[in-house]
Short mmCIF file of C-alpha atoms in Angstrom, two decimals:
data_model
loop_
_atom_site.label_atom_id
_atom_site.label_comp_id
_atom_site.label_asym_id
_atom_site.label_seq_id
_atom_site.Cartn_x
_atom_site.Cartn_y
_atom_site.Cartn_z
CA MET A 1172 45.15 79.25 94.63
CA GLU A 1173 43.26 80.79 97.51
CA ASN A 1174 44.27 79.81 101.03
CA LYS A 1175 41.49 79.58 103.63
CA LEU A 1176 43.83 79.25 106.64
CA THR A 1177 43.81 81.64 109.57
CA TYR A 1178 47.00 82.61 111.33
CA THR A 1179 48.04 83.75 114.80
CA GLN A 1180 50.85 86.26 115.27
CA ASN A 1181 53.55 84.89 117.59
CA GLY A 1182 56.37 87.42 117.83
CA ASP A 1183 57.67 87.89 114.29
CA TYR A 1184 56.06 84.69 113.05
CA LEU A 1185 52.62 83.83 111.69
CA ILE A 1186 51.56 80.40 112.94
CA PRO A 1187 48.70 78.65 111.09
CA ASP A 1188 45.70 77.69 113.23
CA LEU A 1189 45.49 73.98 112.46
CA LYS A 1190 43.00 71.56 113.98
CA LEU A 1191 42.82 67.80 113.70
CA THR A 1192 39.54 66.28 112.71
CA GLU A 1193 37.79 64.30 115.39
CA GLU A 1194 37.77 60.60 114.65
CA PRO A 1195 34.93 58.56 116.07
CA GLU A 1196 35.98 56.01 118.63
CA ALA A 1197 37.12 53.05 116.61
CA ALA A 1198 36.43 49.54 117.76
CA PRO A 1199 39.56 47.56 118.60
CA LEU A 1200 41.23 46.14 115.53
CA GLY A 1201 40.82 42.45 114.95
CA LYS A 1202 43.47 40.06 113.72
CA TYR A 1203 43.11 41.00 110.04
CA GLY A 1204 42.91 44.73 110.76
CA ARG A 1205 46.22 44.55 112.65
CA MET A 1206 47.75 42.47 109.85
CA ARG A 1207 46.61 45.01 107.23
CA ARG A 1208 48.00 47.93 109.27
CA GLN A 1209 51.36 46.15 109.64
CA TYR A 1210 51.45 45.34 105.92
CA LEU A 1211 50.81 48.98 105.02
CA LYS A 1212 53.52 50.16 107.44
CA GLU A 1213 56.13 47.78 106.05
CA HIS A 1214 55.30 47.53 102.35
CA ARG A 1215 53.25 50.64 101.50
CA PRO A 1216 54.62 53.35 103.84
CA ILE A 1217 53.52 56.26 101.64
CA LEU A 1218 49.93 55.02 101.47
CA PHE A 1219 50.02 54.30 105.22
CA GLN A 1220 51.15 57.86 106.03
CA LYS A 1221 48.58 59.33 103.63
CA LEU A 1222 45.76 57.38 105.28
CA VAL A 1223 46.95 58.35 108.77
CA LEU A 1224 47.26 62.04 107.91
CA GLU A 1225 43.85 62.14 106.23
CA GLY A 1226 42.24 60.25 109.11
CA LYS A 1227 41.14 57.44 106.83
CA LEU A 1228 43.25 54.56 108.14
CA TYR A 1229 40.62 52.92 110.34
CA PRO A 1230 37.73 53.27 107.86
CA HIS A 1231 40.08 51.78 105.23
#
């Protein structure tokens, strides 16, 4: 598997150059959006974390 990451030398360590993707400004969540987010946090924590890390929580 080929890795397309770039690294920066910091002393004896190689630190990966990671950047977060820019999310468009999301409109405030309504009642059902907040309820869905809370449900995912409490009952589907793995899916919630996956969506947050991939930047897909608000489009979901």
